[in-house]
mmCIF file of C-alpha atoms in Angstrom:
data_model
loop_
_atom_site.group_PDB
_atom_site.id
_atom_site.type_symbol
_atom_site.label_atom_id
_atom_site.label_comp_id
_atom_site.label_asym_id
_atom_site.label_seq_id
_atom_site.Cartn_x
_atom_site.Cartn_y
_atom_site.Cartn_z
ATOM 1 C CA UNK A 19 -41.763 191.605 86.609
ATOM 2 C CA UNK A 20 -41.950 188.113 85.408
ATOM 3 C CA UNK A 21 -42.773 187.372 81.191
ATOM 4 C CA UNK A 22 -41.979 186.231 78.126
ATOM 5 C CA UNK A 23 -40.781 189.177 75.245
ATOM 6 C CA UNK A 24 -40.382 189.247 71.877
ATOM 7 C CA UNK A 25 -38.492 191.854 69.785
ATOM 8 C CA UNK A 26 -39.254 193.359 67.220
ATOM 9 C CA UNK A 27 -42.947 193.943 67.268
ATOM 10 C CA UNK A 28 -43.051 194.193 63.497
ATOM 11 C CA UNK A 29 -40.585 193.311 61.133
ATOM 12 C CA UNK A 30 -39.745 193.687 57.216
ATOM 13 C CA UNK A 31 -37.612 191.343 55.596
ATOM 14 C CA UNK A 32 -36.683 191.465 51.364
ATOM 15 C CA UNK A 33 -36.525 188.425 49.480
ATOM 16 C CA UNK A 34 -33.402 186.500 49.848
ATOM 17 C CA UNK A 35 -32.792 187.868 53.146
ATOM 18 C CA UNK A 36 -32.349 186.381 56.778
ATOM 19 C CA UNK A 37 -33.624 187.343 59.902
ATOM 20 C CA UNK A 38 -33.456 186.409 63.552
ATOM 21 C CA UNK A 39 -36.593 187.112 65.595
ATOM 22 C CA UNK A 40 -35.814 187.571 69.093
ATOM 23 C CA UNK A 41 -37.059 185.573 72.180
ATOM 24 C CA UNK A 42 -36.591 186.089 76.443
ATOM 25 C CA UNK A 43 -38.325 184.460 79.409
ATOM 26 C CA UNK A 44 -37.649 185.598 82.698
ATOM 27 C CA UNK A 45 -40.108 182.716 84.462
ATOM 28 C CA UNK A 46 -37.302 180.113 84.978
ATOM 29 C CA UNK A 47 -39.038 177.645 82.460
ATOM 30 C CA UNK A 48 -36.680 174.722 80.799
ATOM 31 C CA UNK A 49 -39.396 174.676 77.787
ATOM 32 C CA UNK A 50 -40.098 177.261 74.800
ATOM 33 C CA UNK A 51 -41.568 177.172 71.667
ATOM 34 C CA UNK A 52 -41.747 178.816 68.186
ATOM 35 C CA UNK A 53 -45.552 179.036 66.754
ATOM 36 C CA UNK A 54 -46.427 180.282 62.880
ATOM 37 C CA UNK A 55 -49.988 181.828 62.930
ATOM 38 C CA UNK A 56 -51.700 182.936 59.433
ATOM 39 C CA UNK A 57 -54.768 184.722 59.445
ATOM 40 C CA UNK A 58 -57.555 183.287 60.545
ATOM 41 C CA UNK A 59 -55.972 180.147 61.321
ATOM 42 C CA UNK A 60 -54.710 178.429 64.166
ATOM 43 C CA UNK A 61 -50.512 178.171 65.409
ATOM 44 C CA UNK A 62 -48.467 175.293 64.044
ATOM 45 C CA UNK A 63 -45.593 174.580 65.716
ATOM 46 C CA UNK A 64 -41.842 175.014 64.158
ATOM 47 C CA UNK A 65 -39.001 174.516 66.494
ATOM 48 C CA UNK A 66 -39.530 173.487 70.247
ATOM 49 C CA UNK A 67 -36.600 172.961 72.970
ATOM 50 C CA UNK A 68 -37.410 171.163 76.309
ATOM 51 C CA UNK A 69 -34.096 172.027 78.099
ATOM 52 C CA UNK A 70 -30.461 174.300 77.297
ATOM 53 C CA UNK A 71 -28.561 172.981 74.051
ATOM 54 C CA UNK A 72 -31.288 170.807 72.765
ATOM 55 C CA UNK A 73 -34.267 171.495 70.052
ATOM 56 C CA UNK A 74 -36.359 169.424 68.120
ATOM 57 C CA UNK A 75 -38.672 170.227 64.679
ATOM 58 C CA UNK A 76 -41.846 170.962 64.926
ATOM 59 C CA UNK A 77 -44.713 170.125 62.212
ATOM 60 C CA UNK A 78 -43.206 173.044 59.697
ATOM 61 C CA UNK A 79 -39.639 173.582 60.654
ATOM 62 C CA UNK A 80 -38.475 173.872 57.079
ATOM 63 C CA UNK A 81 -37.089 177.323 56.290
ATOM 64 C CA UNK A 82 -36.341 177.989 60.071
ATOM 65 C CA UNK A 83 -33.124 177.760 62.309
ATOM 66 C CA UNK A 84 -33.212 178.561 66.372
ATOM 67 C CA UNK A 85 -30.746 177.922 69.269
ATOM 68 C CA UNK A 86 -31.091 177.461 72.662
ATOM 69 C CA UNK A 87 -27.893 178.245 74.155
ATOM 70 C CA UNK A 88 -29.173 180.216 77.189
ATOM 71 C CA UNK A 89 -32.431 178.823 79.525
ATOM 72 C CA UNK A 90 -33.406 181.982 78.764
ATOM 73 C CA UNK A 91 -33.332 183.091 75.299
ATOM 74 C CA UNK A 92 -34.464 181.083 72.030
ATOM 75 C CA UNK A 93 -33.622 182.925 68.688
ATOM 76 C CA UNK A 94 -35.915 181.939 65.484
ATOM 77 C CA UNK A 95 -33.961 182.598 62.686
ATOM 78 C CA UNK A 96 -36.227 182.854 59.142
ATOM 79 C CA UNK A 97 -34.175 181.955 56.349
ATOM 80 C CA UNK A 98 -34.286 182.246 52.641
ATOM 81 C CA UNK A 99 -35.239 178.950 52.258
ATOM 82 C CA UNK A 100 -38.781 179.411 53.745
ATOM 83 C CA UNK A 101 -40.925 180.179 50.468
ATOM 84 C CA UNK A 102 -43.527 181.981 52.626
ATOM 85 C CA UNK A 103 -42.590 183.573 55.710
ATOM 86 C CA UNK A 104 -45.173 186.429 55.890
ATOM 87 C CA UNK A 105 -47.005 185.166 59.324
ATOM 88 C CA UNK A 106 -47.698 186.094 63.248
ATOM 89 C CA UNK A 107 -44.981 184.435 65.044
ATOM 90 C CA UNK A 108 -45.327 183.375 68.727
ATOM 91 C CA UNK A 109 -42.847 182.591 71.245
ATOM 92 C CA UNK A 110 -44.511 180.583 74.569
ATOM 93 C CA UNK A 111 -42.115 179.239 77.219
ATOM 94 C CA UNK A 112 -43.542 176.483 80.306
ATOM 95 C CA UNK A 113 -42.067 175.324 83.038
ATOM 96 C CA UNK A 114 -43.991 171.798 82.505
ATOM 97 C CA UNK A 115 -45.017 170.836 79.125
ATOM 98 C CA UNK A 116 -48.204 169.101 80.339
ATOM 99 C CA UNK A 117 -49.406 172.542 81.960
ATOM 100 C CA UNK A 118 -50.440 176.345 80.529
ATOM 101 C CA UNK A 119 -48.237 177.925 78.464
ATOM 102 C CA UNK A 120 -47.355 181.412 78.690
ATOM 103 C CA UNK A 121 -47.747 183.369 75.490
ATOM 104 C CA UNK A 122 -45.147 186.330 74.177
ATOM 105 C CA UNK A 123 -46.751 189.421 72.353
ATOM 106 C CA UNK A 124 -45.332 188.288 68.814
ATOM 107 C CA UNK A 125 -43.452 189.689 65.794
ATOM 108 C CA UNK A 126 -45.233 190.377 62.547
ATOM 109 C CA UNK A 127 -42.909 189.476 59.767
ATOM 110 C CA UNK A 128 -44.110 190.787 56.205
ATOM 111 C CA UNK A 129 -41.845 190.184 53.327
ATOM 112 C CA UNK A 130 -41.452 193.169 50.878
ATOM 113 C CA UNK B 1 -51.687 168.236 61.370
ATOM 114 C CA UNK B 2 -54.688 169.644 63.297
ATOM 115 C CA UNK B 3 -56.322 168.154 66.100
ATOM 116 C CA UNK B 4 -58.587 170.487 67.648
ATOM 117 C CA UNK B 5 -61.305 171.708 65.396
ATOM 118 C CA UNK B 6 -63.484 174.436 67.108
ATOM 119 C CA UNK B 7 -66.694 175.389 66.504
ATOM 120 C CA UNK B 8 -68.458 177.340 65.328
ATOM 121 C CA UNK B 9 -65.740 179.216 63.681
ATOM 122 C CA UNK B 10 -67.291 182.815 64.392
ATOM 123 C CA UNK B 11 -70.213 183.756 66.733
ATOM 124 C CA UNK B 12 -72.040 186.946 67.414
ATOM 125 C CA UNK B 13 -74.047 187.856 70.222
ATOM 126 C CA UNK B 14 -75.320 191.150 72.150
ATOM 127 C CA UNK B 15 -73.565 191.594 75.741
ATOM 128 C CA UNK B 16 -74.966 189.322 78.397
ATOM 129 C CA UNK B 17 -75.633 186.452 76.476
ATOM 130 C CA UNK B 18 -74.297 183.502 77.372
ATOM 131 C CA UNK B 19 -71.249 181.988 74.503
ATOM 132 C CA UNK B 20 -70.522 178.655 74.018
ATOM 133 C CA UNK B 21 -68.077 177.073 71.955
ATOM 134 C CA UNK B 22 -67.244 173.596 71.177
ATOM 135 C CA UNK B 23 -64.039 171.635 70.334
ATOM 136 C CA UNK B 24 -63.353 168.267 68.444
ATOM 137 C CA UNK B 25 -60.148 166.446 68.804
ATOM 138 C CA UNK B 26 -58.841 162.964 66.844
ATOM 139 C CA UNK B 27 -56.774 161.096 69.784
ATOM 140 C CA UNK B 28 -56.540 160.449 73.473
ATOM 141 C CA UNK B 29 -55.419 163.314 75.474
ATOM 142 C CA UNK B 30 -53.487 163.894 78.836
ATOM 143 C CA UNK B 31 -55.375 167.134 79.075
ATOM 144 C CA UNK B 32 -57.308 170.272 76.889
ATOM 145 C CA UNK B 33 -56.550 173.634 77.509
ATOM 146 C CA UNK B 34 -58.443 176.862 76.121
ATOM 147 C CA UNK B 35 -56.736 179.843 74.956
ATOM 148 C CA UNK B 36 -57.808 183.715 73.909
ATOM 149 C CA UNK B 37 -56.543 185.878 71.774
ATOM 150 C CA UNK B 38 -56.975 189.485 71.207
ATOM 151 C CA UNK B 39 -56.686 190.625 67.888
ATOM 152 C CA UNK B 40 -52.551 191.066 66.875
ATOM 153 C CA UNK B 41 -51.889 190.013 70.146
ATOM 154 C CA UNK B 42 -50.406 186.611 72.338
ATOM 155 C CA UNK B 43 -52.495 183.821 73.400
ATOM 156 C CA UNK B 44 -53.501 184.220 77.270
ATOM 157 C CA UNK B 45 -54.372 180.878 79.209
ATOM 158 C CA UNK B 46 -57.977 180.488 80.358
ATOM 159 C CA UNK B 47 -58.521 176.788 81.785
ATOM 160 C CA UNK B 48 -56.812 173.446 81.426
ATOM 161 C CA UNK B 49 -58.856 170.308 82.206
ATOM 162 C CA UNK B 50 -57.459 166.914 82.400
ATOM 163 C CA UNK B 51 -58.412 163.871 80.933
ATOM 164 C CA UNK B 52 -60.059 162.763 84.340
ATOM 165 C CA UNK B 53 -62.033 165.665 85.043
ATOM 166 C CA UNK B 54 -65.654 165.977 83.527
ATOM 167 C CA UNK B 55 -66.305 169.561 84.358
ATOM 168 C CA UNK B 56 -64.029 172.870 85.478
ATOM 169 C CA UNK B 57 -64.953 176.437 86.399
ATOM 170 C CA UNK B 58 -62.865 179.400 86.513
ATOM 171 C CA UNK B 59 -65.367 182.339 87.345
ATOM 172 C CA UNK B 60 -67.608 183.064 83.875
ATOM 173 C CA UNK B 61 -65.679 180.482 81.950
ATOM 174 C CA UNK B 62 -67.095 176.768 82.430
ATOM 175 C CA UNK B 63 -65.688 174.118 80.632
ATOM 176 C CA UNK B 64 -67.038 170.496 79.935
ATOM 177 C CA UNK B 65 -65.009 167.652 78.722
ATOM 178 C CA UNK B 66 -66.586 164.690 77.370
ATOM 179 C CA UNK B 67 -63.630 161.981 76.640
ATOM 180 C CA UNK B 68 -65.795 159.400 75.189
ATOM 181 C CA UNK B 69 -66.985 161.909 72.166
ATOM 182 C CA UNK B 70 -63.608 163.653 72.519
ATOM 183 C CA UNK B 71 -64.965 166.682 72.394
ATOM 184 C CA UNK B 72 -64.684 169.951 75.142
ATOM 185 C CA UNK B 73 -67.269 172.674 75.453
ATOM 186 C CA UNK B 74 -66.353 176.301 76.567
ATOM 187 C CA UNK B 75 -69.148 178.669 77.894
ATOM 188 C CA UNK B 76 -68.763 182.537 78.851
ATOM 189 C CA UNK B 77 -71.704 183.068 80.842
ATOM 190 C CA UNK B 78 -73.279 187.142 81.025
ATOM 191 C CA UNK B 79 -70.440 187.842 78.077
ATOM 192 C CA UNK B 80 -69.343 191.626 77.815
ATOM 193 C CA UNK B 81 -67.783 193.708 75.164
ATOM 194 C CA UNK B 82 -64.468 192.761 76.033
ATOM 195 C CA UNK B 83 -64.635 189.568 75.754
ATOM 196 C CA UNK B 84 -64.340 190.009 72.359
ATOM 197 C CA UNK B 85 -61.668 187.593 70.946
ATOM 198 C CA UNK B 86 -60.774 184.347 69.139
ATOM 199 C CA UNK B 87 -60.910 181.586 71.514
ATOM 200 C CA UNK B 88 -58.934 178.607 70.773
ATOM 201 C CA UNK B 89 -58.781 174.757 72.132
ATOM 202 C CA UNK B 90 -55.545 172.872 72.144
ATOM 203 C CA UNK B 91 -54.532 169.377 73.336
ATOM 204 C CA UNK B 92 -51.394 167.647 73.959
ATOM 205 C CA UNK B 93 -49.484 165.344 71.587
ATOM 206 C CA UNK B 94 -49.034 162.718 74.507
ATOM 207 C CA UNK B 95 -45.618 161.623 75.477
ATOM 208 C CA UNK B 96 -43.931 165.260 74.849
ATOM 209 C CA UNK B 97 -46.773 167.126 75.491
ATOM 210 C CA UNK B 98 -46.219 169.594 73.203
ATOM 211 C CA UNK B 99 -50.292 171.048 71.991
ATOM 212 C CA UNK B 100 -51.749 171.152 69.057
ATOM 213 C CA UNK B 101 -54.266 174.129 68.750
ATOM 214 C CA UNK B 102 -57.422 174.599 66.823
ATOM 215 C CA UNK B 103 -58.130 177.181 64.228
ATOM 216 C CA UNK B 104 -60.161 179.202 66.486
ATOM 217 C CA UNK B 105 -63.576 180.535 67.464
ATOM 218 C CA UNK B 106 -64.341 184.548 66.651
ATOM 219 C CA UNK B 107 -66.444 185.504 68.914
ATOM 220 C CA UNK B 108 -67.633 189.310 68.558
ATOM 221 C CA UNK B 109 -69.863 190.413 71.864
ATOM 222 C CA UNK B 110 -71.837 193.831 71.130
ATOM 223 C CA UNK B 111 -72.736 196.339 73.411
#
């Protein structure tokens, strides 16, 4: 059964405090993503990685660390440096960045 | 930065009424796709239409694109109650073709 998952649905962090939001395609794609989504807005992109060892910033990567040392897997880490990390955040993976991309369920991070 | 702008930002209409949204974006594209989203949830894929194609249909979902306006038009024809959703546009960046999404359409659909 072929997807994209994201662990943990919801998560609570304290100020000061790191945490690593999890990430998993199955679909064979080279490509993933990390997207921030407030309410009632749109995503902005953070991180993005278009192949195994290699990431680039997105438009609001400050605050955020990831990896990609498997095809498969592609960590976001939320660090104390991002001032406002209460968000939606969305994972997407594509096997052709000029094609669909395919959409994990997201983790909502509140910060206590 | 935003590229997409969708509107109108929230639309109401009694089941089997037709929906139509539109979308505005700044620069040239390689291709528009349209996205929904269920409330809490992931963004599903509906249609992508390239920069060469006018016109696309994917059962009740038509979708215009109009490259000298730079602007795309979604319609859900004979909508239902679950169609109820945000509904957003997003375009590529060009060379890396990562997208750039729009802040969304709310469409409710009563029964």
């Amino acid at each position: 059964d072929g997807g994209i998952t994201q662990s943990p649905k919801y998560l609570f962090r304290k100020e000061g405090q790191n945490v690593t939001l999890s990430c998993e395609q199955n679909l064979n794609h080279d490509a993933m993503y990390w997207y921030r989504q407030d309410p009632g807005q749109g995503l902005r992109l953070i991180y993005y990685s278009q192949i195994v060892n290699d990431f680039q910033k997105g438009d609001i990567a400050e605050g955020y660390s990831v990896s990609r040392e498997k095809k498969e897997s592609f960590p976001l880490t939320v660090t104390s440096a991002q001032k406002n990390p209460t968000a939606f955040y969305l994972c997407a993976s594509t096997g052709n960045p000029y094609n669909e991309q395919f959409f994990g369920p997201g983790t909502r991070l509140t910060v206590l | 930065s935003q590229q997409g702008e969708e509107d109108p930002q929230a639309l109401s209409i009694q089941e089997g009424e037709n929906a139509t949204m539109n979308c505005s974006y700044k620069t040239s594209i390689n291709n528009l796709q349209w996205y929904r989203q269920n409330s809490g949830r992931g963004l599903v894929h509906l249609i992508l239409i390239r920069s060469n194609e006018r016109e696309k249909h994917s059962g009740r979902l038509r979708v215009t694109l109009d490259t000298s306006k730079k602007s795309s038009s979604l319609l859900i024809t004979a909508s239902r109650a679950a169609d109820t959703a945000s509904y957003f546009c997003a375009t590529d960046r060009g060379s890396q073709g990562n997208l750039i999404f729009g802040k969304g359409t709310k469409l409710s659909v009563k029964p």
